[in-house]
Short mmCIF file of C-alpha atoms and ligand atoms in Angstrom, two decimals:
data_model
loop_
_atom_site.label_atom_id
_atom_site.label_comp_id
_atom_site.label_asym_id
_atom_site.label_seq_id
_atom_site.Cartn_x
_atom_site.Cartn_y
_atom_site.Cartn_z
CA UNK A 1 0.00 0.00 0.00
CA UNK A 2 1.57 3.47 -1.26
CA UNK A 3 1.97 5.93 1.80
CA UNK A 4 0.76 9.01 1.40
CA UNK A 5 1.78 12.04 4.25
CA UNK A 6 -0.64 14.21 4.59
CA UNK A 7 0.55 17.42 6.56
CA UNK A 8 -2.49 19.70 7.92
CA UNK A 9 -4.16 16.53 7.82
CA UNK A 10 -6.62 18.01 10.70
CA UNK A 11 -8.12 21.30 8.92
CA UNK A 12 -10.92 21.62 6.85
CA UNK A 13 -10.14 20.20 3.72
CA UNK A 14 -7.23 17.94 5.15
CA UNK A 15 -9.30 15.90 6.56
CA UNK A 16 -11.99 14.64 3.82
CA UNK A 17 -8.65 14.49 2.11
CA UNK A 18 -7.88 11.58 4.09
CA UNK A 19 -11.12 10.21 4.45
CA UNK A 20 -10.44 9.96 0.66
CA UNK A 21 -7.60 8.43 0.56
CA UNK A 22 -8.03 6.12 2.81
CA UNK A 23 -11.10 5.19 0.94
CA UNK A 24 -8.92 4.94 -2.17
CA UNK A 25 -6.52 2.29 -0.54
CA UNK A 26 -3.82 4.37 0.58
CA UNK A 27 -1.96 4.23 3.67
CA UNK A 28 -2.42 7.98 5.54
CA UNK A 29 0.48 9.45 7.47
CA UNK A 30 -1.22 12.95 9.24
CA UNK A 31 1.26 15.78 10.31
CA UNK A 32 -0.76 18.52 12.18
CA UNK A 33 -0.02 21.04 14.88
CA UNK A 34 -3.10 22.25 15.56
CA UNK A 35 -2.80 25.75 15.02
CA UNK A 36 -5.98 26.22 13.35
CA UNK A 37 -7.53 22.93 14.28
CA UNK A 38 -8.88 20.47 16.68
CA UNK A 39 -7.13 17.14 17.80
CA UNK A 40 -10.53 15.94 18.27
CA UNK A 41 -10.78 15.82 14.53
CA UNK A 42 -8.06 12.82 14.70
CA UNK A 43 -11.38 10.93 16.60
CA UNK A 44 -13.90 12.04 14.09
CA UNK A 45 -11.55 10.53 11.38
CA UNK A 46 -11.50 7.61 13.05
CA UNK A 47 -15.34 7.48 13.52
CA UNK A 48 -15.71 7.72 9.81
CA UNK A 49 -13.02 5.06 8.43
CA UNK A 50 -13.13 2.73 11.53
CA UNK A 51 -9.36 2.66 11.67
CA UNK A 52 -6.87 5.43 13.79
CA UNK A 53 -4.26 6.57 11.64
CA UNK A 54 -0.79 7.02 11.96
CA UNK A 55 -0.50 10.93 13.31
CA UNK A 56 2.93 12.94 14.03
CA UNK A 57 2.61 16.52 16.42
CA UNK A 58 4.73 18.76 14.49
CA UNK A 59 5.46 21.69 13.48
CA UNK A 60 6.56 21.92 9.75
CA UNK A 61 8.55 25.27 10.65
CA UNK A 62 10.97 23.35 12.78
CA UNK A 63 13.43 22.28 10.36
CA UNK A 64 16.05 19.69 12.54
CA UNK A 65 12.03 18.02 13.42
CA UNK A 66 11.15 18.06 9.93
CA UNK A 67 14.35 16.44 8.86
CA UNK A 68 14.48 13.93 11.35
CA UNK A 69 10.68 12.91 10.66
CA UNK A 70 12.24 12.31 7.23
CA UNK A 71 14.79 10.29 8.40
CA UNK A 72 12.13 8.07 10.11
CA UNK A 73 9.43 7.96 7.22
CA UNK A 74 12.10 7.61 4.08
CA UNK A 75 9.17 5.70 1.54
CA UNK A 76 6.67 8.36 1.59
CA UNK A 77 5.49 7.52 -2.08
CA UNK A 78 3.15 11.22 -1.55
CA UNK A 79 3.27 14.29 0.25
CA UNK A 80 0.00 16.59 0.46
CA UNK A 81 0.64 19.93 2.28
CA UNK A 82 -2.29 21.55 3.67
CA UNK A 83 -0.28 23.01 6.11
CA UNK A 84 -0.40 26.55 6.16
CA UNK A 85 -2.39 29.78 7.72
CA UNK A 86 -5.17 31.31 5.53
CA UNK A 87 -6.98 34.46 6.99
CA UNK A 88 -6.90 36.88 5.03
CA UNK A 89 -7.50 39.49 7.22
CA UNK A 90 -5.55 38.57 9.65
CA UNK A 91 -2.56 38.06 6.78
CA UNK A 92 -2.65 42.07 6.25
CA UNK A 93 -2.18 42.60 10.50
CA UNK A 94 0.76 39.95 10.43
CA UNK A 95 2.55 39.73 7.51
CA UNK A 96 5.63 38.25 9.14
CA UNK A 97 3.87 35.31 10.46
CA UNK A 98 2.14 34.27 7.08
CA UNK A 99 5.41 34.21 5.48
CA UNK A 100 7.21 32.56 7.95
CA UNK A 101 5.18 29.74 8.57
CA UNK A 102 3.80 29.26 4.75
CA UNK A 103 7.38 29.03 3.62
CA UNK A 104 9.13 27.82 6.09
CA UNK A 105 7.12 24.56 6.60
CA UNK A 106 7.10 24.59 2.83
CA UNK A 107 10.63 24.82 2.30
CA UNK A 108 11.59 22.68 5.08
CA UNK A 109 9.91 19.63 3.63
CA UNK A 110 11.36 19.81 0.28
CA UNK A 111 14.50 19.94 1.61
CA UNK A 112 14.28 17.12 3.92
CA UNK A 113 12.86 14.85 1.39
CA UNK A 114 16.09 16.24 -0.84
CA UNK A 115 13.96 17.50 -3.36
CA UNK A 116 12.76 13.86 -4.14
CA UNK A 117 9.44 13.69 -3.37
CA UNK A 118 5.93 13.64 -5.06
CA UNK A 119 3.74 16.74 -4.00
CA UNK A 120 0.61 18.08 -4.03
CA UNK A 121 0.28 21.64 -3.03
CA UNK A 122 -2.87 23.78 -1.66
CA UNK A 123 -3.35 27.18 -4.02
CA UNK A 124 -5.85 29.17 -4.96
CA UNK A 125 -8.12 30.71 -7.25
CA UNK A 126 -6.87 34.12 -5.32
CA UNK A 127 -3.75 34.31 -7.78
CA UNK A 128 -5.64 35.37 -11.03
CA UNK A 129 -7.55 38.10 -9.51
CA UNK A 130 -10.06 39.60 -10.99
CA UNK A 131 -9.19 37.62 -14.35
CA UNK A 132 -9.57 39.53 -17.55
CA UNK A 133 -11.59 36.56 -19.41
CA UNK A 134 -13.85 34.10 -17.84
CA UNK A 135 -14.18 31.07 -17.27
CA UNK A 136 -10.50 31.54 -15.65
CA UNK A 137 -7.86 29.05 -17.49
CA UNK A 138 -4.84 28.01 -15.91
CA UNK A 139 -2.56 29.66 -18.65
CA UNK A 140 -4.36 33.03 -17.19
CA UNK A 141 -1.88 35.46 -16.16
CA UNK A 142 -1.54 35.91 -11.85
CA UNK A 143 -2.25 39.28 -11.05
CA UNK A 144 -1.01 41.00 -8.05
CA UNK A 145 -2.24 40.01 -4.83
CA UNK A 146 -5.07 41.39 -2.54
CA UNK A 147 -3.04 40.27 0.80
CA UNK A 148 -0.02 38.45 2.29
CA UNK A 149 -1.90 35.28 2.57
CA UNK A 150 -2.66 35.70 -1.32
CA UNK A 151 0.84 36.59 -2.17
CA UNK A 152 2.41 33.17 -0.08
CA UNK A 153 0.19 31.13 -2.56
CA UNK A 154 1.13 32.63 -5.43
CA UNK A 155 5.40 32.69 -4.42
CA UNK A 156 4.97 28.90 -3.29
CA UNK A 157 3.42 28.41 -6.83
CA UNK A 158 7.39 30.35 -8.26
CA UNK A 159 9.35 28.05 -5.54
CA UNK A 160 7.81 25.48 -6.92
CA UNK A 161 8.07 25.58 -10.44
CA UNK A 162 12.26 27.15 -10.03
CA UNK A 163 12.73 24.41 -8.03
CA UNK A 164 10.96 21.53 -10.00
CA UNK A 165 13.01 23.20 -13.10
CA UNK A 166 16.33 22.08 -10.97
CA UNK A 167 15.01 19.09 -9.17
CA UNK A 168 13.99 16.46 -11.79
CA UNK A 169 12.87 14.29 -8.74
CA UNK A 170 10.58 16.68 -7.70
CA UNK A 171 7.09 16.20 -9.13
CA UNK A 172 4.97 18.86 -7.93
CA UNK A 173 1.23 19.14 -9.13
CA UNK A 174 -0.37 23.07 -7.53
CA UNK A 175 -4.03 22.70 -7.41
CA UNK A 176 -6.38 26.12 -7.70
CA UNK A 177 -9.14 25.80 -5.31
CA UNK A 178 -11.81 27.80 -6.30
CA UNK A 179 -14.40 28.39 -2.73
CA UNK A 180 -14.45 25.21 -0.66
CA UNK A 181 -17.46 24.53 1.32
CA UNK A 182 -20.07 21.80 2.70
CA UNK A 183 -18.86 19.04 4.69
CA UNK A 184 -18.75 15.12 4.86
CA UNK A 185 -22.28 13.39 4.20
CA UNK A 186 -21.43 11.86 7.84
CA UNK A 187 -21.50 15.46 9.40
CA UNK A 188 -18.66 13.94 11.42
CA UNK A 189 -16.01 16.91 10.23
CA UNK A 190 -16.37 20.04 8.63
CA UNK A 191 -15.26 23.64 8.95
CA UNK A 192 -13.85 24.83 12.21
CA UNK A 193 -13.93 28.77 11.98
CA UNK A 194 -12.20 30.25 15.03
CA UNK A 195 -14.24 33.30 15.96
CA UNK A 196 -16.45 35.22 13.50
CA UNK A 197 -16.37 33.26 10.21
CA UNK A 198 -14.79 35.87 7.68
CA UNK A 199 -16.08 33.22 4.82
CA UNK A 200 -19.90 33.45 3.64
CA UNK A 201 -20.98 29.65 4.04
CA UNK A 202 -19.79 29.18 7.85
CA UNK A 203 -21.32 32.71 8.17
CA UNK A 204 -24.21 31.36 7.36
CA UNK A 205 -25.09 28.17 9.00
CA UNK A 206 -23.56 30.31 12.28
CA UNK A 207 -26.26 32.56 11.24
CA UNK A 208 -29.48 30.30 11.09
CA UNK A 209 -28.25 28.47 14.46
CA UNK A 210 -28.51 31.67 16.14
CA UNK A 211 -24.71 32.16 16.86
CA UNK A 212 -24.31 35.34 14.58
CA UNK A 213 -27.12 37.92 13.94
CA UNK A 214 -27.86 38.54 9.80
CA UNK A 215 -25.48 37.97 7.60
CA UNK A 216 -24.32 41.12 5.55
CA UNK A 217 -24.20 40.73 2.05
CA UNK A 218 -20.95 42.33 0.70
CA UNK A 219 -21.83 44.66 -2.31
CA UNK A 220 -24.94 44.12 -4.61
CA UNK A 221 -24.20 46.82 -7.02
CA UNK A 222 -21.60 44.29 -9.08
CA UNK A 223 -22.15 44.24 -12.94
CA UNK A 224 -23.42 40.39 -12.17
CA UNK A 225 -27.35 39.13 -12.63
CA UNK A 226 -28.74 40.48 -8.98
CA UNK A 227 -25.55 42.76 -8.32
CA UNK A 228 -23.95 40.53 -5.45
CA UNK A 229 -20.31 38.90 -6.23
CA UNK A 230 -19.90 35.57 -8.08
CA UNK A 231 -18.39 32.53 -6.99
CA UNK A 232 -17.16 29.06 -7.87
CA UNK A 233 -18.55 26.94 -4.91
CA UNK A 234 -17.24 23.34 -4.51
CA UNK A 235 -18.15 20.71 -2.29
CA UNK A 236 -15.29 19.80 -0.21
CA UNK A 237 -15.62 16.16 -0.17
CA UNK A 238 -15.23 16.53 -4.55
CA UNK A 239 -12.39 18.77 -3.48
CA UNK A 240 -10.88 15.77 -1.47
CA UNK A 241 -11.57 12.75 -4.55
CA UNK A 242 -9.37 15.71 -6.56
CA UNK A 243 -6.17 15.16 -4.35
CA UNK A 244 -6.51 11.29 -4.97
CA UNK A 245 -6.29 11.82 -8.43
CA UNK A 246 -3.45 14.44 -8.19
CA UNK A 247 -1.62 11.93 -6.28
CA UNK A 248 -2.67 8.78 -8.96
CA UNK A 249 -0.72 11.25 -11.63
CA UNK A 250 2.00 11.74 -9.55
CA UNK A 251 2.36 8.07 -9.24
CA UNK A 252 2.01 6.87 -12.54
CA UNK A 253 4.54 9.51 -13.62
CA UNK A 254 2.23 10.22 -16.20
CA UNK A 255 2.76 14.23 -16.19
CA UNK A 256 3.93 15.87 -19.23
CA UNK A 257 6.19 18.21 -17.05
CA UNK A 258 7.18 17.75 -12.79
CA UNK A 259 5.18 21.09 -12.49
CA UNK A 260 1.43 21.12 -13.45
CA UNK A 261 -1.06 23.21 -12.33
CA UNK A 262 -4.45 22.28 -12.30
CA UNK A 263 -8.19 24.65 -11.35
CA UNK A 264 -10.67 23.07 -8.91
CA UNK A 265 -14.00 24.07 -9.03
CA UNK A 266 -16.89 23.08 -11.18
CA UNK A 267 -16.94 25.62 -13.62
CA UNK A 268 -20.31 27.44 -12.45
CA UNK A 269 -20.46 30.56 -10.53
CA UNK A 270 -23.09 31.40 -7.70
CA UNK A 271 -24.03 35.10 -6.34
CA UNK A 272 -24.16 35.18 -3.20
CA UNK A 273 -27.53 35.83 -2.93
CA UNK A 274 -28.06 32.77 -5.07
CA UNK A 275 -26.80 30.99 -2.66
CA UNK A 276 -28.34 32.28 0.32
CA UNK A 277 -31.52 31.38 -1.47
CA UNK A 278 -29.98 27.70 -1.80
CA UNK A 279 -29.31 27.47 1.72
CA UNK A 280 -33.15 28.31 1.96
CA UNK A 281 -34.17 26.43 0.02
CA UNK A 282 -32.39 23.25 0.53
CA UNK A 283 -32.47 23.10 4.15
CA UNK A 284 -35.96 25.18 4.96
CA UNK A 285 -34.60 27.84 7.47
CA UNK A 286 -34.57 31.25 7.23
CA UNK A 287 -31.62 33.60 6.64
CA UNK A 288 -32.10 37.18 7.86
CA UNK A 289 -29.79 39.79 5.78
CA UNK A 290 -28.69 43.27 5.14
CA UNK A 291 -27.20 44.41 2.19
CA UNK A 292 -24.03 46.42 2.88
CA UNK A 293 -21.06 48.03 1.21
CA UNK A 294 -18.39 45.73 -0.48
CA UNK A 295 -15.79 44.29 0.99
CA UNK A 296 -12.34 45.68 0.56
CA UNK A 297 -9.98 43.44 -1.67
CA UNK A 298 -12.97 41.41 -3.01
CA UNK A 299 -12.96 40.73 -6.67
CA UNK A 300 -16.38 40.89 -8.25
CA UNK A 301 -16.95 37.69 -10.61
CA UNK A 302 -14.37 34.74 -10.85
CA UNK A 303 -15.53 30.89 -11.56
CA UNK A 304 -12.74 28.25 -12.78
CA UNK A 305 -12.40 26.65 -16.60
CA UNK A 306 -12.09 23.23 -15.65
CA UNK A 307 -11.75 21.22 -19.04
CA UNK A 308 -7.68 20.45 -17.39
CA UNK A 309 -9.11 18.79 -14.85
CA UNK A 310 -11.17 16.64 -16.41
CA UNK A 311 -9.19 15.77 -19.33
CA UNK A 312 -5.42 15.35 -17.57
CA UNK A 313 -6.83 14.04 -13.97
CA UNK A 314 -9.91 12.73 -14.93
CA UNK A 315 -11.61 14.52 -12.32
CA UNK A 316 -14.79 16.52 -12.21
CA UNK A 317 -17.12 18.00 -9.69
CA UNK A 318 -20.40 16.26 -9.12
CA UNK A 319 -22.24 17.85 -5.90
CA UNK A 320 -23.93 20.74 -6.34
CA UNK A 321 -25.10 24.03 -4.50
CA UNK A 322 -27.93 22.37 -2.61
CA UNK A 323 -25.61 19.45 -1.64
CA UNK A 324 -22.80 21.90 -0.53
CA UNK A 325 -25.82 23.83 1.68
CA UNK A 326 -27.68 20.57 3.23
CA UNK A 327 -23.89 19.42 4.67
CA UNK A 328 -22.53 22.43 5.92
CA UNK A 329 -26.09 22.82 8.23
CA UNK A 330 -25.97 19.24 8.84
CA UNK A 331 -22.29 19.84 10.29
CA UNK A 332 -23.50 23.21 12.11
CA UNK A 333 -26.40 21.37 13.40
CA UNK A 334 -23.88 18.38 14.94
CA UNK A 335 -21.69 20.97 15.73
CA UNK A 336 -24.84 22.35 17.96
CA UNK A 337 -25.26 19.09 19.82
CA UNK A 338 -21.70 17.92 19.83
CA UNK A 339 -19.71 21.06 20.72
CA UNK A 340 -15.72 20.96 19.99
C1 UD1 B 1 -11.69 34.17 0.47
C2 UD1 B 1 -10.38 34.85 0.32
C3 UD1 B 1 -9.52 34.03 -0.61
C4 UD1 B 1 -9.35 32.65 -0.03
C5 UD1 B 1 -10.72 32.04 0.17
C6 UD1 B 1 -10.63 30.66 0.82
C7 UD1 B 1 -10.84 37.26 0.62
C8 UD1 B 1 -10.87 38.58 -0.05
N1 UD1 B 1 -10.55 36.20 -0.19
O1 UD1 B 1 -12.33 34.07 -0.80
O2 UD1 B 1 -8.27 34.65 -0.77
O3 UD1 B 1 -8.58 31.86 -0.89
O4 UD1 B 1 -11.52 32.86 0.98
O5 UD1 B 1 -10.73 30.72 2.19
O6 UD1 B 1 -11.08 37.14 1.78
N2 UD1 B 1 -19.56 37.44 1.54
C9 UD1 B 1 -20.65 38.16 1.99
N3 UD1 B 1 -20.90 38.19 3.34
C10 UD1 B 1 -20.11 37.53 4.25
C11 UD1 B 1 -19.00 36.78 3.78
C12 UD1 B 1 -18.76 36.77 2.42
O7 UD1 B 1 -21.39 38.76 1.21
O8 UD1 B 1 -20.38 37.61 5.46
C13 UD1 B 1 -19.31 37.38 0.09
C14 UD1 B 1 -17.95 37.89 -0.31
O9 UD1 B 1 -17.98 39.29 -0.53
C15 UD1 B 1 -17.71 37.08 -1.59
C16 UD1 B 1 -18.43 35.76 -1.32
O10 UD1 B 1 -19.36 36.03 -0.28
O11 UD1 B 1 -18.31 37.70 -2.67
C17 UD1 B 1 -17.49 34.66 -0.87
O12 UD1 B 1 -16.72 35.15 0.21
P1 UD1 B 1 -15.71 34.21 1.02
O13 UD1 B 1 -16.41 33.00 1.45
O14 UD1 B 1 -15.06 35.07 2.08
O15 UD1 B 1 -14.65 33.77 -0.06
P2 UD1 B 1 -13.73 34.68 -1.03
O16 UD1 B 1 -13.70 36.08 -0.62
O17 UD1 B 1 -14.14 34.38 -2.42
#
């Protein structure tokens, strides 16, 4: 069975990663330090797959621990690093500490793996910008970034692709996530927001509970069909089955180049009072909302060309809106009765 480390293997979309592959037949190796996560996920994992996986406590900035972990777990035939801090917000107040910890953990792996190693790396839809054409292709130019938390994406994306061009035992495979949302169909793990959610679908279900007041609609005076932003929303357990695939590609050394880059969301976009309206209408509660001025750094429309995906991994997106609303309430609702 091919061993596949998964670091970050705790967070949101970390773990239906490994609830994936697991499912898929791979061995799962988690690294997590719990900066922006629960250990009680580790549990919920286990509830779902009926097996406890192997799990390391580490910090991916401490490079003599990273090495040595290295040392220990030499046939890793996969790495996929979630790893990383993603607030955007809070990016702009601390600059220093995004950088730091996005590269360093980054960095510190390659180079204890001796730039051998098959990887999978977490970007994001954030590096086109607003694009000039859409639906966004990956040949799209990157435009400059909105935040610090925008701009370690798109540098890890240059690292990469210098370092692939030097390392021919480096196959690296970027993937774009487009907005990630929903949760498993078990409601056994889902998104952990610490404190307000900044993102619209935890802001929501934390709205219909009763935890937040209305939720304030960012701008509805966009050149879009009702005037509120557009986005590519994709179910985070399709998200998951994509990192399987990335990894099957790796394997099979199938890749035209050892630096691809692939989009992942389903090629549709959603307003966001489309989907507020799917969240009604798929689960029955009601949302209170305001509308109120946009949101500084937003971009107005941006949804993902996906014909790469589909062709090169074989890979497409098959939950919709309605599934993506009835498991993230399902989740809040657990959440409700089972608190973390
Ligand atoms: C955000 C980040 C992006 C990151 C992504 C994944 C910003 C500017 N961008 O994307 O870099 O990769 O999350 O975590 O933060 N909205 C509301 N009301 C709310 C919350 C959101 O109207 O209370 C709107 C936003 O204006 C946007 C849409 O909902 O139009 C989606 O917002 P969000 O979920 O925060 O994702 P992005 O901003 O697209």
């Amino acid at each position: 069975m091919a061993k596949i480390l998964v670091t970050g293997g705790t967070g949101f979309i970390g773990s239906h990663t490994v609830v994936e592959l697991y499912n898929a037949g791979y061995e799962v190796i988690i690294i997590d330090n719990f900066a922006n996560s629960s250990p009680k996920i580790l549990q919920q994992i286990k509830a779902i797959i009926g097996v406890e996986l192997e799990f390391v406590r580490l910090d991916l900035c401490d490079e003599s621990k990273v090495t040595e972990f290295a040392a220990k777990y030499p046939d890793i035939s996969g790495v996929i690093h979630f790893a990383a801090f993603k607030a955007v917000g809070e990016s702009v107040q601390e600059p220093l500490k995004y950088y730091k910890n996005n590269f360093y953990s980054l960095i510190n792996l390659i180079n204890a793996y001796k730039s051998s190693l098959n990887l999978v790396f977490s970007s994001s839809c954030t590096v086109y910008g607003q694009p000039d054409f859409l639906p966004v292709t990956e040949e799209a130019p990157t435009k400059k970034a909105e935040s610090p938390y925008g701009n370690t994406k798109q540098i890890a994306e240059e690292i990469l692709q210098e370092t692939c061009k030097v390392s021919p035992s480096l196959n690296v495979i970027s993937l774009r996530y487009f907005n990630p949302v929903g949760a498993h169909a078990t409601a056994l793990i889902g998104e952990l927001p610490i404190g307000t959610p900044q993102n619209l679908v935890p802001f929501i279900t934390q709205s219909a509970i009763g935890k937040r007041g209305p939720i304030t609609v960012f701008g509805n005076d966009y050149d879009t069909a009702d005037g509120s932003a557009v986005r590519d929303y994709i179910h985070v357990v399709d998200l998951a089955k994509a990192h399987v695939a990335a990894i099957k590609r790796l394997e099979g050394a199938q890749a035209d180049s050892n630096y691809e880059v692939f989009n992942l969301g389903t090629g549709k976009g959603s307003t966001v009072l489309e989907i507020v309206n799917a969240f009604e209408q798929s689960t029955g509660e009601k949302l209170n909302y305001n509308i109120g001025p946009r949101r500084s750094g937003d971009v107005e429309k941006v949804w993902g060309d996906v014909t790469k995906s589909s062709k090169i991994l074989g890979w497409t997106a098959e939950l919709n809106v309605d599934d993506m609303m009835r498991s993230a309430w399902n989740w809040e609702k657990y959440l409700k009765d089972n608190p973390f």
